[in-house]
C-alpha positions as YAML, in Angstrom:
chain: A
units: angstrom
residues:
- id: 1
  name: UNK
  ca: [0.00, 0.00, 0.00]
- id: 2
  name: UNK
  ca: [3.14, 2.28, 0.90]
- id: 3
  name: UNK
  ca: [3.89, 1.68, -2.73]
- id: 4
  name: UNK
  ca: [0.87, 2.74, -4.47]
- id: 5
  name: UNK
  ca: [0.61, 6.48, -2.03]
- id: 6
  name: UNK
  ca: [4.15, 6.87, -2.89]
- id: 7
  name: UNK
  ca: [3.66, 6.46, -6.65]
- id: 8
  name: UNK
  ca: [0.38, 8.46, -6.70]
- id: 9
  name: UNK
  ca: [2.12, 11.18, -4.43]
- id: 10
  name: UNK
  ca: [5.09, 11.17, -6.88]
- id: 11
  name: UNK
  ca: [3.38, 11.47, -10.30]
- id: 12
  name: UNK
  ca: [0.11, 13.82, -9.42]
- id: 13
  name: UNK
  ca: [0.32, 14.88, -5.98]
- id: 14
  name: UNK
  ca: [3.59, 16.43, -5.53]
- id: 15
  name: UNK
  ca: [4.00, 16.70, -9.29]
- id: 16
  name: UNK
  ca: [7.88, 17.56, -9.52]
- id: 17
  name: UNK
  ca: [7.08, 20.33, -12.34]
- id: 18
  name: UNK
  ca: [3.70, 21.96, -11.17]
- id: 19
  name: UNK
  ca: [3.87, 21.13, -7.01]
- id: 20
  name: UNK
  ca: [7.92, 21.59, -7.03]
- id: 21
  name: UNK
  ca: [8.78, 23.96, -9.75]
- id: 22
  name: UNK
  ca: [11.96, 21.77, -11.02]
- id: 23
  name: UNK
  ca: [12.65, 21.07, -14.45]
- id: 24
  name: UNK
  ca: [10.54, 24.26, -15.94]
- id: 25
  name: UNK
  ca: [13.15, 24.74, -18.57]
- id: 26
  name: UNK
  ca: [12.42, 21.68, -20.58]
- id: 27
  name: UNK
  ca: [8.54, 21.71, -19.52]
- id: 28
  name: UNK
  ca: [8.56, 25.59, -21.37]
- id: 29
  name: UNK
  ca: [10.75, 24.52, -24.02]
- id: 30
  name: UNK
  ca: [9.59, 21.37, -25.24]
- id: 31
  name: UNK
  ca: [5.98, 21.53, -25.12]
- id: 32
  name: UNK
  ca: [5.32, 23.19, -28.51]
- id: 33
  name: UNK
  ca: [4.20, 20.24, -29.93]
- id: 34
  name: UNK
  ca: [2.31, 16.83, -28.23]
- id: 35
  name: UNK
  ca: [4.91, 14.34, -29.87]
- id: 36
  name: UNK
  ca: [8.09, 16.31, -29.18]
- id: 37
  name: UNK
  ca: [6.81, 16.66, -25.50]
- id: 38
  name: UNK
  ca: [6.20, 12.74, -25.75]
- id: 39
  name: UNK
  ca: [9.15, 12.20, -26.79]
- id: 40
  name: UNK
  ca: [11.01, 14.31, -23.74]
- id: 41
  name: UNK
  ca: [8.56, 12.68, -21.59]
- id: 42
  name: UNK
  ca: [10.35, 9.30, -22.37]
- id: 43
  name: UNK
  ca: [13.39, 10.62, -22.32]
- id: 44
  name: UNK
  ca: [12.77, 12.00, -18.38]
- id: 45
  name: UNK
  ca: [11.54, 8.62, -17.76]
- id: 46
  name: UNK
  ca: [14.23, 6.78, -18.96]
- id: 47
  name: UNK
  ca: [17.05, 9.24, -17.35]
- id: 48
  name: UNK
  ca: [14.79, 9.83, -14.13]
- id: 49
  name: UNK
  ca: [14.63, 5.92, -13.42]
- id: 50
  name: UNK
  ca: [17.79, 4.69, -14.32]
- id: 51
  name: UNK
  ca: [19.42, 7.82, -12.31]
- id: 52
  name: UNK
  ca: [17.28, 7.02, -9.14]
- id: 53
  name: UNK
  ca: [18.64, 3.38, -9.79]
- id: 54
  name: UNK
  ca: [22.24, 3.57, -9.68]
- id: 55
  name: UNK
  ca: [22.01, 6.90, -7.26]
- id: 56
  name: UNK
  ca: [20.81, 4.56, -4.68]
- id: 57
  name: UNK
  ca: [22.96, 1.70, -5.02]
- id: 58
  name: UNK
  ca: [25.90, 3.89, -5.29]
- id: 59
  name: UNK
  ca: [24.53, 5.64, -2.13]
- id: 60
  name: UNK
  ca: [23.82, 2.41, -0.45]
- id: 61
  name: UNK
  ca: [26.92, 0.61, -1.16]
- id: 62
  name: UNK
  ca: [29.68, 2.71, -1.97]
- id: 63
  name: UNK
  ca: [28.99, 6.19, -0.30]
- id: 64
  name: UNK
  ca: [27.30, 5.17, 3.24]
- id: 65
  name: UNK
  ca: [29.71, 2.35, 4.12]
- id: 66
  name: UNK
  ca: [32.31, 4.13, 2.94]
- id: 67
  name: UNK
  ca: [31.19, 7.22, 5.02]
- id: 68
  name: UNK
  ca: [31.27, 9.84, 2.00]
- id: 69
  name: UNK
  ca: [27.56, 10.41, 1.92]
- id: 70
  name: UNK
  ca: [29.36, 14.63, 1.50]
- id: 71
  name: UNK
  ca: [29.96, 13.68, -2.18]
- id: 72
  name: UNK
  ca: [26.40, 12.33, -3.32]
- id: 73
  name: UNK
  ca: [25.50, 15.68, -4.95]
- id: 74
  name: UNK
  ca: [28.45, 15.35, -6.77]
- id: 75
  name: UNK
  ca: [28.28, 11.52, -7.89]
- id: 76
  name: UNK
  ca: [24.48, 12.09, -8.74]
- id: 77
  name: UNK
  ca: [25.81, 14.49, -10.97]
- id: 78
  name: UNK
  ca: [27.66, 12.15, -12.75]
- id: 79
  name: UNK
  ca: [25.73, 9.29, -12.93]
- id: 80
  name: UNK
  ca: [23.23, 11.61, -14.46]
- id: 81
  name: UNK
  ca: [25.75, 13.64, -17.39]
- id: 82
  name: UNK
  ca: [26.79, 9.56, -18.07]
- id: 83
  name: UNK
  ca: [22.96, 8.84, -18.83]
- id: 84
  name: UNK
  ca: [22.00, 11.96, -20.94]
- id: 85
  name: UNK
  ca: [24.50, 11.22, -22.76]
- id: 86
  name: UNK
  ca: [23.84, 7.69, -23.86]
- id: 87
  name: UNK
  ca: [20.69, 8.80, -24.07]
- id: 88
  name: UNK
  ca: [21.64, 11.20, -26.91]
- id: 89
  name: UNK
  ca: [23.64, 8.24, -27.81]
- id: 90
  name: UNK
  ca: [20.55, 6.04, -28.63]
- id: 91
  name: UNK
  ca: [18.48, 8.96, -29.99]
- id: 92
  name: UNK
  ca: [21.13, 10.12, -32.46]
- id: 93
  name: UNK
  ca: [21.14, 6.63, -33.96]
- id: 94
  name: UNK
  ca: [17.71, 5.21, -33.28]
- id: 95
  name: UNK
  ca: [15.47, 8.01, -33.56]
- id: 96
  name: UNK
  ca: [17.37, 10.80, -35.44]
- id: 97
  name: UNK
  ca: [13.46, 12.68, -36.13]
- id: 98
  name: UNK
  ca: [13.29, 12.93, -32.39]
- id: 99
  name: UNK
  ca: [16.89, 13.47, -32.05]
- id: 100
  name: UNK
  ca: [16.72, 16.49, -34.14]
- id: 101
  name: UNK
  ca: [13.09, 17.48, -32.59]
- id: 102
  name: UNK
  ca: [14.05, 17.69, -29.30]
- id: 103
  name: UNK
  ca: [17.62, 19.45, -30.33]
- id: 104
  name: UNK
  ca: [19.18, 21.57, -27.46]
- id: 105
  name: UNK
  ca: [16.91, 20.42, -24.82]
- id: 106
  name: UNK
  ca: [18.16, 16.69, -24.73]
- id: 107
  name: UNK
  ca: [21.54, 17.56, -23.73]
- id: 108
  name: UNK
  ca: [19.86, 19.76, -20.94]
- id: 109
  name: UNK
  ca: [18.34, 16.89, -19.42]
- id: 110
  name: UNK
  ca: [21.66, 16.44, -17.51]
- id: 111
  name: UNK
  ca: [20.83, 20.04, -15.76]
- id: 112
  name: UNK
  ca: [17.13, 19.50, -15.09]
- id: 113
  name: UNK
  ca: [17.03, 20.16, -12.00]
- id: 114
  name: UNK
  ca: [13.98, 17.68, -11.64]
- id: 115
  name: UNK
  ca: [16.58, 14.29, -12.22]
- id: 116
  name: UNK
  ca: [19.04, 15.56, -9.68]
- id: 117
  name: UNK
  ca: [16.03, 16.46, -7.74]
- id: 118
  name: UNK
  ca: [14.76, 13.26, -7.60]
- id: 119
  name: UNK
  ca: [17.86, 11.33, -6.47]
- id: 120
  name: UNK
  ca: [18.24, 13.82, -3.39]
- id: 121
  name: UNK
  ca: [15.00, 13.76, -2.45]
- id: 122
  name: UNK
  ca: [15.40, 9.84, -2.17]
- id: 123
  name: UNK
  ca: [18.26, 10.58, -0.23]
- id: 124
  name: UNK
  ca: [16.40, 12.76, 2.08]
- id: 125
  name: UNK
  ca: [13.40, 11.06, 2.56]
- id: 126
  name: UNK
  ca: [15.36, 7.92, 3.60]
- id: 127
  name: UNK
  ca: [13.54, 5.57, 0.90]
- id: 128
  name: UNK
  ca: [15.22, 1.78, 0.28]
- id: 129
  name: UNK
  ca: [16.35, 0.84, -3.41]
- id: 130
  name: UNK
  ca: [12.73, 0.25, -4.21]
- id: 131
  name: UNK
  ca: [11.17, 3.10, -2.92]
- id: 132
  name: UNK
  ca: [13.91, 5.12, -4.79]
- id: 133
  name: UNK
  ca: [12.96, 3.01, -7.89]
- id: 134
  name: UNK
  ca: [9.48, 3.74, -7.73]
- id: 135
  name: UNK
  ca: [9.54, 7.64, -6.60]
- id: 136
  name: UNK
  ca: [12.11, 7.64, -10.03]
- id: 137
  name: UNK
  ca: [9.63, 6.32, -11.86]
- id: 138
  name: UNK
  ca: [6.42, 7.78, -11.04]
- id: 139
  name: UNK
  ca: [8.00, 11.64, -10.26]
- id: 140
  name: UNK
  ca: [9.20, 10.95, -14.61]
- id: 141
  name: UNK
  ca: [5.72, 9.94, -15.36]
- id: 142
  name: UNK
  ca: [4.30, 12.71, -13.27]
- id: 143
  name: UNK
  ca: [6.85, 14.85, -15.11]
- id: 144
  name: UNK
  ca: [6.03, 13.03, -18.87]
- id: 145
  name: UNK
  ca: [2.16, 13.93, -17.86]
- id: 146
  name: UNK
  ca: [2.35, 17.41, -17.27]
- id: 147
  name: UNK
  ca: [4.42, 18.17, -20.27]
- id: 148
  name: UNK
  ca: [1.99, 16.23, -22.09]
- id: 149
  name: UNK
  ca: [-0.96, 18.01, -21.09]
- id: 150
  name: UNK
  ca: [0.77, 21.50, -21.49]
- id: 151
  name: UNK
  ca: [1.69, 20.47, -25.27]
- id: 152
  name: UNK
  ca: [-2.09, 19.77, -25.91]
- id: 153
  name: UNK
  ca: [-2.93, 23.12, -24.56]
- id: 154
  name: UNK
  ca: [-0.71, 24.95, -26.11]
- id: 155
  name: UNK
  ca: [-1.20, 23.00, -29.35]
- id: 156
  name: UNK
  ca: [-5.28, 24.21, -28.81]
- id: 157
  name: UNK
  ca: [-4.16, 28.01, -27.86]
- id: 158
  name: UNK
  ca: [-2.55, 28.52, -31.60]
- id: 159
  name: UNK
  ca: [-5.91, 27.56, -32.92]
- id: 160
  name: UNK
  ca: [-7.51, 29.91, -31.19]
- id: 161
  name: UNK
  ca: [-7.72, 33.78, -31.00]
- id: 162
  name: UNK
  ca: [-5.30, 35.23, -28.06]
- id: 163
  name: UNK
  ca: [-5.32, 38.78, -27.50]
- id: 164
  name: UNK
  ca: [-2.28, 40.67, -28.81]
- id: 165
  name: UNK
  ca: [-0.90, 41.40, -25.27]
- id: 166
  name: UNK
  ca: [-1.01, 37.35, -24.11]
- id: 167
  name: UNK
  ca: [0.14, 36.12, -27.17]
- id: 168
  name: UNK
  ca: [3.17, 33.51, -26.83]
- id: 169
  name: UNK
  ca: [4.78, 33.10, -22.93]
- id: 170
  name: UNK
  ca: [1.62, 34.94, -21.29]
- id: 171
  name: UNK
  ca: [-0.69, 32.36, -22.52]
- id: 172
  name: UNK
  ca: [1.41, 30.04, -21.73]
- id: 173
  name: UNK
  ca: [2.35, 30.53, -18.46]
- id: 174
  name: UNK
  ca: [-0.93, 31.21, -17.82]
- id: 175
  name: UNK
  ca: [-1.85, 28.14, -18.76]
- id: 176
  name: UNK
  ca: [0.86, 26.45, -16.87]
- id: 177
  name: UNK
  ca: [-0.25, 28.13, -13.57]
- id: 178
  name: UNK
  ca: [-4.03, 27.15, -14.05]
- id: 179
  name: UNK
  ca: [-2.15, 23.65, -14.34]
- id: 180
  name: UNK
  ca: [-0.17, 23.96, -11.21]
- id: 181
  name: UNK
  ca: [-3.80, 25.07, -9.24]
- id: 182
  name: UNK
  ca: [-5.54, 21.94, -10.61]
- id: 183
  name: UNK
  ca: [-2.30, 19.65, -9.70]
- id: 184
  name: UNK
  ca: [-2.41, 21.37, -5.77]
- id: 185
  name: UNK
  ca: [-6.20, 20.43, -5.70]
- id: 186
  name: UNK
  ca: [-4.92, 17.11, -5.71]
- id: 187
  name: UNK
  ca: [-3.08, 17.76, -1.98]
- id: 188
  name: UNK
  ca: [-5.08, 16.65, 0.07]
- id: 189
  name: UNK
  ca: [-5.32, 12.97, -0.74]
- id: 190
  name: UNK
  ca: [-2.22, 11.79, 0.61]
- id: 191
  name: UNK
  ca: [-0.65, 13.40, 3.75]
...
């Protein structure tokens, strides 16, 4: 049961982009268009889990025993730059479309604040291997939905007729706060 309020708290609750504020970058950059934001959705995922993966086990079994828990900001760091860029890797060479689509933003992955987030909050909140697994997991799908459902907004928006003075980032933020006010609703189901 622990499992399931930690995955629902992760992905909607405490929403890393809308509850948190981290990764905004990407989530403002990349949600232009529903399958570029897909795309960097996976991408998150991908990163997100694999980084909360080998953060804790180096955490667990190389920094704590070794007593240099001081330098887990710093490791994180490069367990994360080491995944973006196979990530980049794969794209480049399986998916050059998306590759190309998702252009400077990929590489920023590494500095999204919400990945590096992620592992330090696992740290912090004192979860096990699995519990930093699953927070990984669910805080990149939380992350994957929100940039998502910004993309199909903002994909509606250009249809539509915008006043002059809320034209581009004031619509968009806009709509990115309204999102942020729905996500907070969600609050008070989990303490």
């Amino acid at each position: 049961m622990n499992i399931i309020l930690l995955a629902i708290s992760a992905a909607f609750v405490n929403n890393v982009v809308l509850c948190q504020f981290m990764g905004i970058c990407p989530f403002l950059g990349v949600s232009k268009k529903i399958s570029t934001a897909a795309g960097m959705g996976g991408a998150v995922i991908f990163v997100m889990t694999i980084a909360s993966t080998v953060a804790a086990l180096i955490y667990n079994f190389i920094l704590v025993p070794l007593n240099l828990t001081y330098l887990n900001t710093i490791v994180f760091i490069l367990v994360i730059a080491a995944l973006v860029q196979f990530v980049e890797m794969f794209l480049k060479k399986a998916v050059p479309a998306l590759y190309q689509a998702l252009g400077v933003f990929l590489p920023l992955i590494t500095t999204n604040c919400a990945v590096l987030g992620v592992t330090l909050t696992n740290v912090q909140k004192d979860y096990n291997i699995g519990e930093s697994i699953v927070n990984g997991i669910f805080t990149a799908v939380g992350f994957a939905v929100a940039i998502i459902i910004l993309a199909g907004i903002r994909e509606k928006i250009e249809k539509n007729d915008v006043p002059e003075s809320f034209k581009g980032a004031p619509i968009v933020l806009i709509s990115a706060g309204l999102m942020a006010i729905a996500f907070m609703g969600l609050s008070g189901l989990i303490r």
